[in-house]
Coordinates of N, CA and C in Angstrom, one line a residue:
X1 N 8.0 -10.2 -10.5 CA 6.8 -10.1 -9.6 C 5.6 -10.3 -10.5
X2 N 4.6 -11.0 -9.9 CA 3.3 -11.1 -10.5 C 2.3 -10.2 -9.8
X3 N 1.2 -10.0 -10.4 CA 0.2 -9.2 -9.8 C -1.2 -10.0 -10.0
X4 N -2.0 -9.9 -8.9 CA -3.3 -10.6 -9.0 C -4.3 -9.8 -9.7
X5 N -4.4 -8.5 -9.5 CA -5.3 -7.6 -10.2 C -5.0 -6.2 -10.1
X6 N -5.6 -5.4 -10.9 CA -5.5 -3.9 -10.9 C -6.9 -3.4 -10.9
X7 N -7.2 -2.5 -10.0 CA -8.6 -1.9 -10.0 C -8.4 -0.5 -10.3
X8 N -9.1 -0.1 -11.3 CA -9.2 1.3 -11.7 C -10.5 1.9 -11.0
X9 N -10.4 3.1 -10.6 CA -11.6 3.8 -9.9 C -12.0 3.1 -8.6
X10 N -11.0 2.7 -7.8 CA -11.3 2.0 -6.5 C -11.6 3.1 -5.5
X11 N -12.7 2.9 -4.7 CA -13.0 3.9 -3.6 C -12.9 3.3 -2.3
X12 N -12.5 2.0 -2.2 CA -12.5 1.3 -0.9 C -11.2 1.3 -0.2
X13 N -10.1 1.6 -0.8 CA -8.8 1.3 -0.3 C -7.9 2.6 -0.1
X14 N -8.6 3.6 0.4 CA -7.9 4.9 0.6 C -8.9 6.0 0.2
X15 N -8.6 7.2 0.6 CA -9.6 8.3 0.3 C -9.7 8.7 -1.2
X16 N -10.8 9.0 -1.7 CA -11.0 9.4 -3.1 C -11.0 8.2 -4.0
X17 N -11.0 8.6 -5.3 CA -10.9 7.6 -6.3 C -9.4 7.2 -6.5
X18 N -9.1 5.9 -6.5 CA -7.7 5.5 -6.6 C -7.5 4.3 -7.6
X19 N -6.3 4.1 -8.0 CA -5.9 2.9 -8.7 C -5.3 2.0 -7.7
X20 N -5.8 0.7 -7.6 CA -5.2 -0.2 -6.7 C -4.6 -1.4 -7.4
X21 N -3.3 -1.7 -7.0 CA -2.5 -2.8 -7.5 C -2.4 -3.8 -6.4
X22 N -2.9 -5.0 -6.7 CA -2.9 -6.2 -5.8 C -1.7 -7.1 -6.3
X23 N -0.6 -7.0 -5.6 CA 0.5 -7.8 -6.0 C 0.3 -9.3 -5.5
X24 N 1.0 -10.2 -6.2 CA 0.9 -11.6 -5.8 C 2.1 -12.0 -4.9
X25 N 1.8 -12.9 -3.9 CA 2.8 -13.4 -3.0 C 2.7 -12.8 -1.6
X26 N 2.5 -13.7 -0.7 CA 2.4 -13.3 0.7 C 2.7 -14.5 1.6
X27 N 3.6 -14.3 2.6 CA 4.0 -15.4 3.5 C 3.2 -15.3 4.8
X28 N 2.4 -14.3 5.0 CA 1.7 -14.2 6.3 C 0.6 -15.3 6.4
X29 N -0.2 -15.5 5.4 CA -1.3 -16.5 5.4 C -2.2 -16.3 6.6
X30 N -2.7 -15.0 6.7 CA -3.6 -14.7 7.8 C -5.0 -15.5 7.6
X31 N -5.4 -16.2 8.7 CA -6.7 -16.8 8.6 C -7.8 -15.7 8.4
X32 N -8.7 -16.0 7.4 CA -9.8 -15.1 7.1 C -9.4 -14.0 6.1
X33 N -8.2 -14.1 5.5 CA -7.7 -13.2 4.5 C -8.8 -13.1 3.4
X34 N -9.0 -11.8 2.9 CA -10.0 -11.6 1.9 C -9.4 -12.0 0.5
X35 N -8.1 -12.1 0.4 CA -7.5 -12.3 -0.9 C -6.5 -13.5 -0.9
X36 N -7.0 -14.6 -0.4 CA -6.1 -15.8 -0.2 C -5.5 -16.2 -1.5
X37 N -6.1 -16.1 -2.6 CA -5.6 -16.5 -3.9 C -4.3 -15.8 -4.2
X38 N -4.1 -14.6 -3.7 CA -2.9 -13.8 -3.9 C -1.7 -14.2 -3.0
X39 N -1.8 -15.2 -2.2 CA -0.7 -15.7 -1.4 C 0.4 -16.3 -2.3
X40 N 0.0 -16.9 -3.4 CA 0.9 -17.6 -4.3 C 1.7 -16.6 -5.1
X41 N 3.0 -16.6 -5.1 CA 3.8 -15.6 -5.8 C 3.7 -15.8 -7.3
X42 N 3.3 -17.0 -7.8 CA 3.1 -17.3 -9.2 C 1.7 -17.0 -9.7
X43 N 0.8 -16.5 -8.8 CA -0.6 -16.3 -9.2 C -0.6 -15.0 -10.1
X44 N -1.6 -15.0 -11.0 CA -1.9 -13.8 -11.8 C -1.0 -13.6 -13.0
X45 N -0.6 -12.4 -13.3 CA 0.1 -12.1 -14.5 C 1.4 -11.4 -14.2
X46 N 2.4 -11.6 -15.0 CA 3.7 -10.9 -14.8 C 3.6 -9.4 -14.8
X47 N 4.3 -8.8 -13.9 CA 4.3 -7.3 -13.8 C 5.4 -6.8 -14.8
X48 N 5.0 -6.1 -15.8 CA 5.9 -5.7 -16.9 C 6.0 -4.2 -17.0
X49 N 6.8 -3.7 -17.9 CA 6.9 -2.3 -18.2 C 5.5 -1.8 -18.8
X50 N 4.9 -2.7 -19.5 CA 3.5 -2.4 -20.1 C 2.5 -2.2 -19.0
X51 N 2.6 -3.1 -17.9 CA 1.7 -3.0 -16.8 C 2.0 -1.6 -16.1
X52 N 3.2 -1.3 -15.9 CA 3.5 0.0 -15.3 C 2.9 1.2 -16.1
X53 N 3.1 1.1 -17.4 CA 2.6 2.1 -18.3 C 1.1 2.3 -18.2
X54 N 0.4 1.1 -18.1 CA -1.1 1.1 -18.0 C -1.5 1.7 -16.6
X55 N -0.8 1.4 -15.6 CA -1.1 2.0 -14.3 C -0.9 3.5 -14.3
X56 N 0.2 4.0 -14.9 CA 0.4 5.4 -15.0 C -0.7 6.1 -15.8
X57 N -1.2 5.5 -16.9 CA -2.3 6.1 -17.6 C -3.6 6.1 -16.8
X58 N -3.8 5.1 -16.0 CA -5.0 5.1 -15.1 C -4.9 6.2 -14.1
X59 N -3.7 6.6 -13.7 CA -3.5 7.6 -12.7 C -3.6 9.0 -13.2
X60 N -3.5 9.2 -14.5 CA -3.4 10.5 -15.1 C -4.6 11.4 -14.9
X61 N -5.9 11.0 -14.9 CA -7.0 11.9 -14.7 C -6.9 12.6 -13.4
X62 N -7.3 13.9 -13.4 CA -7.2 14.7 -12.2 C -8.1 14.2 -11.1
X63 N -9.2 13.5 -11.4 CA -10.0 13.0 -10.3 C -9.5 11.8 -9.6
X64 N -8.4 11.2 -10.1 CA -7.8 10.0 -9.4 C -6.8 10.6 -8.4
X65 N -7.0 10.3 -7.2 CA -6.2 10.8 -6.1 C -4.8 10.1 -5.9
X66 N -4.7 8.8 -6.3 CA -3.5 8.2 -6.2 C -3.5 6.7 -6.3
X67 N -2.5 6.0 -5.9 CA -2.3 4.6 -6.0 C -2.3 4.0 -4.6
X68 N -2.9 2.8 -4.6 CA -2.9 2.0 -3.4 C -2.3 0.6 -3.7
X69 N -1.3 0.2 -2.9 CA -0.7 -1.1 -3.0 C -1.2 -2.1 -2.0
X70 N -1.7 -3.3 -2.5 CA -2.2 -4.3 -1.6 C -1.7 -5.6 -2.1
X71 N -2.2 -6.7 -1.5 CA -1.7 -8.0 -1.9 C -2.7 -9.1 -1.7
X72 N -2.0 -10.2 -1.7 CA -0.6 -10.4 -1.5 C 0.0 -9.5 -0.4
X73 N 1.3 -9.3 -0.6 CA 2.1 -8.5 0.3 C 3.1 -7.6 -0.4
X74 N 2.9 -6.3 -0.6 CA 3.8 -5.5 -1.3 C 5.2 -5.3 -0.7
X75 N 5.3 -5.6 0.6 CA 6.6 -5.5 1.2 C 7.4 -6.8 1.2
X76 N 6.9 -7.9 0.6 CA 7.7 -9.1 0.5 C 9.0 -8.7 -0.2
X77 N 10.1 -9.2 0.2 CA 11.4 -8.8 -0.4 C 11.4 -9.1 -1.9
X78 N 10.8 -10.2 -2.4 CA 10.8 -10.4 -3.8 C 9.8 -9.5 -4.6
X79 N 9.0 -8.8 -3.9 CA 8.1 -7.8 -4.6 C 8.6 -6.4 -4.6
X80 N 9.6 -6.1 -3.7 CA 10.0 -4.7 -3.5 C 10.6 -4.1 -4.7
X81 N 11.4 -4.8 -5.5 CA 12.1 -4.1 -6.6 C 11.1 -3.6 -7.6
X82 N 10.2 -4.4 -8.0 CA 9.2 -4.0 -9.0 C 8.3 -2.8 -8.5
X83 N 7.9 -3.0 -7.2 CA 7.1 -1.9 -6.6 C 7.8 -0.6 -6.5
X84 N 9.1 -0.6 -6.1 CA 9.8 0.6 -6.0 C 10.0 1.3 -7.4
X85 N 10.3 0.4 -8.4 CA 10.4 1.0 -9.7 C 9.2 1.7 -10.2
X86 N 8.0 1.1 -9.9 CA 6.7 1.8 -10.2 C 6.6 3.1 -9.4
X87 N 6.8 3.0 -8.1 CA 6.7 4.2 -7.3 C 7.6 5.4 -7.7
X88 N 8.8 5.0 -8.1 CA 9.8 6.0 -8.6 C 9.2 6.7 -9.8
X89 N 8.6 5.9 -10.7 CA 8.0 6.5 -11.9 C 6.8 7.4 -11.6
X90 N 6.0 7.0 -10.7 CA 4.8 7.7 -10.4 C 5.2 9.1 -9.7
X91 N 6.1 9.0 -8.8 CA 6.5 10.3 -8.1 C 7.3 11.2 -9.0
X92 N 8.0 10.6 -10.0 CA 8.7 11.4 -11.0 C 7.8 12.1 -11.9
X93 N 6.7 11.4 -12.4 CA 5.8 12.0 -13.4 C 4.6 12.7 -12.8
X94 N 4.1 12.2 -11.6 CA 2.9 12.7 -11.0 C 3.1 12.9 -9.5
X95 N 4.0 13.8 -9.0 CA 4.3 13.9 -7.6 C 3.1 14.3 -6.7
X96 N 2.0 14.8 -7.3 CA 0.8 15.2 -6.6 C 0.0 14.0 -6.2
X97 N 0.2 12.8 -6.8 CA -0.6 11.7 -6.5 C -0.2 11.0 -5.1
X98 N -1.1 10.7 -4.3 CA -0.7 10.1 -3.0 C -0.5 8.6 -3.2
X99 N 0.3 8.0 -2.4 CA 0.5 6.5 -2.5 C 0.3 5.9 -1.1
X100 N -0.6 5.0 -1.1 CA -0.9 4.2 0.1 C -0.4 2.8 -0.1
X101 N -0.1 2.1 1.0 CA 0.3 0.7 0.9 C -0.3 0.0 2.1
X102 N -0.7 -1.3 1.9 CA -1.2 -2.1 3.0 C -0.2 -3.2 3.2
X103 N 0.2 -3.5 4.4 CA 1.1 -4.5 4.7 C 0.8 -5.3 6.0
X104 N 1.0 -6.6 6.0 CA 0.9 -7.3 7.2 C 2.1 -7.1 8.1
X105 N 3.2 -6.6 7.6 CA 4.4 -6.3 8.4 C 4.2 -5.1 9.2
X106 N 4.8 -5.0 10.3 CA 4.7 -3.8 11.2 C 5.8 -2.7 10.7
X107 N 5.4 -1.5 10.7 CA 6.2 -0.4 10.2 C 7.5 -0.3 11.1
X108 N 7.3 -0.2 12.4 CA 8.4 0.0 13.3 C 9.2 -1.3 13.6
X109 N 8.6 -2.4 13.6 CA 9.3 -3.6 14.0 C 10.0 -4.3 12.8
X110 N 9.2 -4.4 11.7 CA 9.7 -5.2 10.5 C 10.3 -4.3 9.4
X111 N 9.6 -3.3 9.0 CA 10.0 -2.5 7.9 C 11.2 -1.6 8.2
X112 N 11.1 -0.8 9.2 CA 12.2 0.1 9.6 C 13.5 -0.7 10.1
X113 N 13.3 -1.9 10.6 CA 14.4 -2.6 11.2 C 15.4 -3.1 10.2
X114 N 15.0 -3.2 8.9 CA 15.9 -3.7 7.9 C 15.7 -5.2 7.7
X115 N 14.8 -5.8 8.5 CA 14.5 -7.2 8.4 C 14.1 -7.6 7.0
X116 N 13.4 -6.7 6.3 CA 12.9 -7.0 4.9 C 13.9 -6.4 3.9
X117 N 15.0 -6.0 4.3 CA 15.9 -5.3 3.3 C 15.9 -3.8 3.6
X118 N 16.6 -3.1 2.7 CA 16.6 -1.7 2.9 C 15.4 -1.1 2.2
X119 N 14.4 -0.6 3.0 CA 13.2 -0.1 2.5 C 13.1 1.5 2.5
X120 N 14.3 2.1 2.7 CA 14.3 3.6 2.8 C 13.7 4.3 1.5
X121 N 14.1 3.8 0.3 CA 13.6 4.4 -0.9 C 12.1 4.1 -1.0
X122 N 11.7 2.9 -0.8 CA 10.3 2.5 -0.8 C 9.4 3.5 0.1
X123 N 9.9 3.6 1.3 CA 9.1 4.4 2.3 C 9.1 5.9 1.9
X124 N 10.1 6.3 1.2 CA 10.2 7.8 0.8 C 9.1 8.1 -0.2
X125 N 8.5 7.1 -0.8 CA 7.4 7.4 -1.8 C 6.0 7.3 -1.2
X126 N 5.9 6.7 0.0 CA 4.6 6.4 0.6 C 4.1 7.6 1.4
X127 N 2.8 7.8 1.3 CA 2.2 8.8 2.1 C 1.5 8.2 3.3
X128 N 0.9 7.0 3.1 CA 0.3 6.3 4.2 C 0.5 4.8 4.1
X129 N 0.7 4.2 5.3 CA 0.9 2.7 5.4 C -0.1 2.2 6.4
X130 N -0.9 1.2 5.9 CA -1.8 0.5 6.8 C -1.0 -0.8 7.2
X131 N -0.6 -0.9 8.5 CA 0.3 -2.0 8.8 C -0.4 -3.0 9.8
X132 N 0.1 -4.2 9.8 CA -0.3 -5.2 10.7 C -1.1 -6.3 10.0
X133 N -0.9 -7.5 10.4 CA -1.6 -8.6 9.8 C -3.1 -8.5 10.1
X134 N -3.9 -9.1 9.2 CA -5.4 -9.2 9.5 C -5.6 -10.2 10.6
X135 N -6.3 -9.9 11.6 CA -6.6 -10.8 12.7 C -8.1 -11.0 12.8
X136 N -8.5 -12.2 12.4 CA -9.9 -12.5 12.3 C -10.7 -12.2 13.6
X137 N -10.1 -12.5 14.8 CA -10.7 -12.3 16.1 C -10.9 -10.8 16.4
X138 N -10.2 -9.9 15.6 CA -10.3 -8.5 15.8 C -10.9 -7.8 14.6
X139 N -11.6 -8.6 13.8 CA -12.3 -8.0 12.6 C -13.3 -7.1 13.1
X140 N -13.4 -5.9 12.3 CA -14.4 -4.9 12.7 C -14.8 -4.2 11.4
X141 N -16.0 -4.5 10.9 CA -16.4 -3.9 9.6 C -16.7 -2.4 9.7
X142 N -16.7 -1.8 10.8 CA -17.0 -0.4 10.9 C -15.7 0.4 10.8
X143 N -14.5 -0.2 10.8 CA -13.2 0.5 10.7 C -13.0 1.1 9.3
X144 N -12.4 2.2 9.3 CA -12.2 2.8 8.0 C -10.8 2.4 7.4
X145 N -10.8 1.9 6.2 CA -9.6 1.5 5.5 C -8.8 0.4 6.2
X146 N -9.4 -0.4 7.0 CA -8.7 -1.5 7.6 C -9.7 -2.6 8.0
X147 N -9.2 -3.8 8.2 CA -10.1 -4.9 8.5 C -10.1 -5.4 9.9
X148 N -9.1 -5.1 10.7 CA -9.1 -5.6 12.1 C -8.5 -4.5 12.9
X149 N -8.9 -4.5 14.2 CA -8.6 -3.4 15.1 C -7.1 -3.3 15.5
X150 N -6.3 -4.3 15.2 CA -4.9 -4.2 15.5 C -4.1 -3.4 14.4
X151 N -4.7 -3.2 13.3 CA -4.0 -2.5 12.2 C -4.0 -1.0 12.4
X152 N -2.9 -0.4 12.0 CA -2.7 1.0 12.2 C -2.7 1.7 10.8
X153 N -3.2 3.0 10.8 CA -3.1 3.8 9.6 C -2.0 4.8 9.9
X154 N -0.9 4.7 9.2 CA 0.3 5.5 9.6 C 0.6 6.6 8.6
X155 N 0.9 7.8 9.0 CA 1.4 8.9 8.2 C 2.9 8.6 8.1
X156 N 3.3 8.1 6.9 CA 4.7 7.7 6.8 C 5.7 8.9 6.8
X157 N 5.5 10.0 6.1 CA 6.4 11.1 6.1 C 6.6 11.7 7.6
X158 N 5.5 11.9 8.3 CA 5.5 12.4 9.6 C 6.2 11.4 10.6
X159 N 6.0 10.1 10.4 CA 6.6 9.1 11.2 C 8.1 9.1 11.0
X160 N 8.5 9.1 9.7 CA 10.0 9.1 9.5 C 10.6 10.3 10.1
X161 N 10.0 11.5 10.0 CA 10.6 12.7 10.5 C 10.6 12.7 12.0
X162 N 9.6 12.2 12.7 CA 9.5 12.1 14.1 C 10.3 11.0 14.8
X163 N 10.6 10.0 14.0 CA 11.3 8.8 14.5 C 10.4 7.9 15.3
X164 N 9.1 8.1 15.2 CA 8.1 7.2 15.9 C 6.9 7.2 15.0
X165 N 6.0 6.3 15.3 CA 4.8 6.1 14.6 C 3.8 7.3 14.8
X166 N 3.4 7.9 13.8 CA 2.4 9.0 13.8 C 1.2 8.5 13.0
X167 N 0.1 8.4 13.7 CA -1.1 7.8 13.1 C -1.7 8.9 12.1
X168 N -2.2 8.3 11.0 CA -2.9 9.2 10.0 C -4.1 9.9 10.5
X169 N -4.8 9.3 11.5 CA -6.0 10.0 12.0 C -5.7 11.3 12.6
X170 N -4.4 11.5 13.0 CA -4.0 12.8 13.6 C -3.7 13.8 12.5
X171 N -3.6 13.4 11.3 CA -3.3 14.3 10.2 C -4.5 14.8 9.5
X172 N -4.6 16.1 9.1 CA -5.8 16.7 8.6 C -5.8 16.8 7.1
X173 N -4.8 16.3 6.4 CA -4.7 16.4 4.9 C -5.9 15.9 4.2
X174 N -6.6 14.9 4.7 CA -7.8 14.4 4.0 C -8.8 15.4 3.9
X175 N -9.0 16.2 4.9 CA -10.1 17.2 4.9 C -9.8 18.3 4.0
X176 N -8.5 18.5 3.7 CA -8.1 19.5 2.7 C -7.9 18.9 1.3
X177 N -8.2 17.6 1.2 CA -8.2 17.0 -0.2 C -6.8 16.6 -0.6
X178 N -5.8 16.6 0.3 CA -4.4 16.3 -0.1 C -4.2 14.8 -0.2
X179 N -4.8 14.0 0.6 CA -4.6 12.5 0.4 C -5.9 12.0 -0.2

């Protein structure tokens, strides 16, 4: 896997101060995408053990709330192995850090269905998933943590437990500083 960039101290892609990893490679090619350069799987730099180590160091300060995965597309099958390896390390070393992911794939239709491969371990590490392709006709700059009105902010653990999509807006953890 390659990655397009890593942002330390990002405050735009989830609550609090976060580290954001922008993976390379996306087959959605949404018109109006903010990160079109990351569609190419070969764009950027190789994701290595040293890259993982650097991300973990960026996550260590107490003021950093967690990691956000963006793209490109973090759920593309060819990106999943490297991403899951990183998430496994983060949850093993820093279980208190929240993990958010943004995906053009739909949680219930694409990710849970097995169409993208077995995503159970991947999902077990996620706290929140923002799903759905960016739709330029539904672009809304006033939305929090998403670009278009069709996208959902999903509480992944609650959704997996309930067997249906539970929206993050219904969850109060942010007010308590948990996410």
